Amino acid sequence: MPPGQQRAPSRRRRYRHRERPQDRPERPAINERKATVLLDTSRAFLAWGKHDRALYVLRAAGDIAPEEITGRPATLRLVRDILATAPITVRREARESAEALGVSA
């Protein structure tokens, strides 16, 4: 080896700093993350005034991870907001969904 040129570190030393799968903290399940994204989408549709789409996306989130829907106070507030502001065409479906979740108006 010519002077001034260094030897590449061995593979063992080069990758020693990487974390192993067993060292990683546990992440929420994929379904819970999908449900969280759908709940955010439902909130956005509600803010946009698209109550029917907000309700549809909320139901999809409930199908994926029902514990995310029933266990979060923010989600129950979202259901109440949809129920309170929904037009007549969506109100019946919103009421049925709220009753299924145990949310009172």
XYZ file of N, CA and C in Angstrom:
315
model
N 0.848 -1.164 0.000
C 0.000 0.000 0.000
C 0.903 1.239 0.000
N 0.613 2.216 -0.890
C 1.456 3.417 -0.928
C 1.274 4.269 0.320
N 2.276 5.039 0.673
C 2.138 5.889 1.865
C 1.045 6.939 1.658
N 0.374 7.297 2.726
C -0.696 8.279 2.678
C -2.060 7.696 2.330
N -2.097 6.472 1.902
C -3.375 5.839 1.571
C -3.778 4.955 2.736
N -5.013 5.122 3.184
C -5.471 4.347 4.334
C -6.263 3.150 3.874
N -6.264 2.194 4.707
C -7.011 0.973 4.446
C -8.480 1.198 4.801
N -9.361 0.688 3.987
C -10.794 0.808 4.263
C -11.123 0.027 5.524
N -12.006 0.580 6.353
C -12.365 -0.158 7.565
C -13.033 -1.480 7.208
N -12.873 -2.423 8.075
C -13.482 -3.722 7.814
C -15.000 -3.585 7.861
N -15.672 -4.506 7.233
C -17.133 -4.478 7.178
C -17.735 -4.532 8.582
N -17.109 -5.280 9.433
C -17.631 -5.426 10.793
C -17.612 -4.080 11.514
N -16.519 -3.334 11.386
C -16.443 -2.035 12.049
C -17.315 -0.993 11.353
N -17.434 -1.070 10.063
C -18.169 -0.077 9.296
C -19.659 -0.090 9.652
N -20.230 -1.227 9.903
C -21.669 -1.332 10.147
C -22.017 -1.555 11.607
N -21.056 -1.417 12.469
C -21.298 -1.671 13.881
C -22.262 -0.640 14.486
N -22.231 0.591 13.971
C -23.058 1.650 14.544
C -24.533 1.518 14.177
N -24.876 0.714 13.194
C -26.281 0.559 12.805
C -27.064 -0.157 13.892
N -28.312 0.261 14.008
C -29.150 -0.402 15.016
C -29.721 -1.685 14.453
N -29.870 -2.623 15.303
C -30.437 -3.908 14.910
C -31.941 -3.865 15.121
N -32.691 -4.710 14.408
C -34.153 -4.689 14.555
C -34.613 -4.873 15.994
N -33.918 -5.668 16.771
C -34.352 -5.886 18.149
C -34.060 -4.671 19.037
N -33.208 -3.734 18.573
C -32.903 -2.538 19.342
C -33.879 -1.398 19.069
N -34.671 -1.494 17.999
C -35.596 -0.425 17.633
C -36.778 -0.378 18.593
N -37.248 0.818 18.917
C -38.462 0.892 19.742
C -39.662 0.401 18.941
N -40.651 -0.102 19.637
C -41.837 -0.610 18.950
C -42.600 0.532 18.308
N -43.085 0.306 17.116
C -43.869 1.289 16.390
C -45.325 0.842 16.391
N -46.240 1.823 16.262
C -47.648 1.414 16.224
C -47.922 0.534 15.008
N -48.896 -0.289 15.134
C -49.246 -1.199 14.046
C -49.634 -0.406 12.802
N -49.441 -1.013 11.668
C -49.718 -0.342 10.399
C -51.183 0.055 10.297
N -52.077 -0.792 10.757
C -53.502 -0.463 10.683
C -53.840 0.770 11.522
N -53.178 0.904 12.660
C -53.429 2.079 13.492
C -52.947 3.341 12.794
N -51.812 3.247 12.115
C -51.306 4.409 11.376
C -52.227 4.761 10.218
N -52.712 3.741 9.521
C -53.644 3.999 8.419
C -54.913 4.666 8.939
N -55.412 4.176 10.063
C -56.622 4.756 10.646
C -56.378 6.198 11.058
N -55.204 6.500 11.588
C -54.879 7.869 11.980
C -54.865 8.796 10.772
N -54.302 8.330 9.665
C -54.295 9.131 8.438
C -55.731 9.350 7.948
N -56.547 8.303 8.010
C -57.932 8.442 7.574
C -58.712 9.399 8.474
N -58.431 9.390 9.770
C -59.103 10.327 10.674
C -58.707 11.763 10.359
N -57.439 11.983 10.057
C -56.998 13.320 9.655
C -57.677 13.743 8.351
N -57.821 12.791 7.439
C -58.488 13.078 6.175
C -59.956 13.415 6.407
N -60.580 12.691 7.310
C -61.979 12.961 7.632
C -62.136 14.358 8.224
N -61.206 14.747 9.104
C -61.232 16.094 9.670
C -61.099 17.157 8.573
N -60.218 16.872 7.611
C -60.016 17.819 6.516
C -61.283 17.949 5.664
N -61.933 16.818 5.378
C -63.175 16.872 4.610
C -64.257 17.632 5.369
N -64.306 17.448 6.676
C -65.296 18.166 7.482
C -65.025 19.674 7.434
N -63.770 20.055 7.548
C -63.417 21.478 7.480
C -63.741 22.052 6.104
N -63.673 21.236 5.091
C -63.938 21.650 3.722
C -65.449 21.701 3.432
N -66.239 21.125 4.344
C -67.685 21.125 4.162
C -68.204 19.921 3.407
N -67.382 18.912 3.226
C -67.774 17.684 2.527
C -68.148 16.625 3.571
N -69.315 16.772 4.153
C -69.736 15.904 5.252
C -69.885 14.451 4.830
N -70.408 14.225 3.626
C -70.597 12.853 3.180
C -69.251 12.144 3.030
N -68.264 12.835 2.499
C -66.936 12.235 2.364
C -66.267 12.042 3.722
N -66.473 13.001 4.620
C -65.908 12.882 5.965
C -66.463 11.653 6.672
N -67.765 11.437 6.517
C -68.396 10.275 7.139
C -67.913 8.977 6.501
N -67.788 8.977 5.185
C -67.311 7.788 4.467
C -65.898 7.413 4.911
N -65.011 8.385 5.013
C -63.631 8.121 5.417
C -63.575 7.697 6.881
N -64.420 8.287 7.702
C -64.484 7.899 9.111
C -64.909 6.438 9.252
N -65.886 6.028 8.457
C -66.309 4.614 8.481
C -65.189 3.693 8.007
N -64.432 4.122 6.994
C -63.308 3.319 6.509
C -62.263 3.156 7.609
N -62.010 4.209 8.361
C -61.063 4.119 9.478
C -61.582 3.151 10.537
N -62.891 3.173 10.766
C -63.486 2.246 11.730
C -63.408 0.804 11.276
N -63.464 0.584 9.975
C -63.325 -0.776 9.461
C -61.900 -1.291 9.617
N -60.927 -0.405 9.457
C -59.525 -0.813 9.549
C -59.106 -1.036 10.995
N -59.416 -0.075 11.863
C -58.995 -0.169 13.271
C -60.095 0.392 14.170
N -61.060 -0.430 14.540
C -62.182 0.059 15.347
C -61.756 0.619 16.708
N -60.673 0.108 17.275
C -60.226 0.602 18.579
C -59.738 2.048 18.499
N -59.281 2.473 17.331
C -58.860 3.855 17.147
C -60.065 4.789 17.141
N -61.190 4.308 16.667
C -62.391 5.133 16.595
C -63.042 5.248 17.971
N -63.202 4.139 18.634
C -63.937 4.152 19.898
C -63.092 4.603 21.076
N -61.780 4.540 20.950
C -60.922 4.823 22.095
C -60.402 6.243 22.205
N -60.589 7.058 21.205
C -60.027 8.408 21.233
C -61.107 9.465 21.408
N -60.966 10.323 22.398
C -61.944 11.399 22.579
C -61.998 12.350 21.383
N -60.871 12.604 20.738
C -60.850 13.497 19.579
C -61.681 12.923 18.436
N -61.660 11.614 18.292
C -62.450 10.977 17.245
C -63.935 11.064 17.559
N -64.291 10.884 18.811
C -65.696 11.006 19.200
C -66.186 12.449 19.014
N -65.289 13.417 19.256
C -65.625 14.813 18.980
C -65.854 15.037 17.491
N -65.035 14.379 16.666
C -65.194 14.479 15.217
C -66.556 13.942 14.788
N -66.965 12.830 15.373
C -68.281 12.258 15.063
C -69.377 13.232 15.471
N -69.238 13.838 16.647
C -70.235 14.820 17.092
C -70.286 16.027 16.157
N -69.119 16.474 15.697
C -69.074 17.623 14.780
C -69.742 17.294 13.447
N -69.487 16.098 12.953
C -70.146 15.692 11.708
C -71.651 15.640 11.914
N -72.060 15.086 13.036
C -73.486 14.968 13.333
C -74.138 16.343 13.488
N -73.445 17.270 14.117
C -74.026 18.589 14.378
C -74.101 19.457 13.127
N -73.159 19.301 12.224
C -73.098 20.213 11.082
C -73.525 19.575 9.763
N -73.901 18.313 9.789
C -74.235 17.609 8.547
C -75.541 18.139 7.949
N -75.587 18.227 6.630
C -76.850 18.602 5.987
C -77.867 17.464 6.111
N -79.093 17.751 5.785
C -80.169 16.771 5.949
C -79.881 15.485 5.179
N -79.266 15.596 4.019
C -79.011 14.416 3.189
C -78.044 13.436 3.840
N -77.212 13.903 4.748
C -76.201 13.053 5.384
C -76.537 12.785 6.846
N -77.459 13.561 7.379
C -77.723 13.511 8.819
C -78.154 12.129 9.313
N -78.996 11.433 8.546
C -79.454 10.109 8.997
C -78.292 9.136 9.104
N -77.438 9.117 8.091
C -76.275 8.220 8.125
C -75.335 8.598 9.267
N -75.171 9.880 9.493
C -74.309 10.345 10.577
C -74.880 9.932 11.927
N -76.201 10.024 12.064
C -76.843 9.622 13.316
C -76.677 8.125 13.563
N -76.822 7.324 12.509
C -76.640 5.883 12.652
C -75.208 5.525 13.051
N -74.262 6.205 12.454
C -72.861 5.958 12.806
C -72.576 6.373 14.248
N -73.129 7.503 14.653
C -72.919 7.971 16.031
C -73.541 7.008 17.026
N -74.730 6.501 16.723
C -75.365 5.532 17.629
C -74.572 4.249 17.713
N -74.016 3.817 16.578
C -73.216 2.585 16.578
C -71.959 2.737 17.438
N -71.441 3.959 17.501
C -70.252 4.212 18.298
C -70.585 4.597 19.739
N -71.854 4.797 20.023
C -72.262 5.170 21.375
C -72.099 6.647 21.664
N -72.113 7.460 20.623
C -71.966 8.906 20.789
C -73.352 9.533 20.793
N -73.593 10.374 21.806
C -74.875 11.080 21.847
C -74.687 12.485 21.304
N -75.731 13.008 20.723
C -75.644 14.332 20.078
C -75.489 15.415 21.063
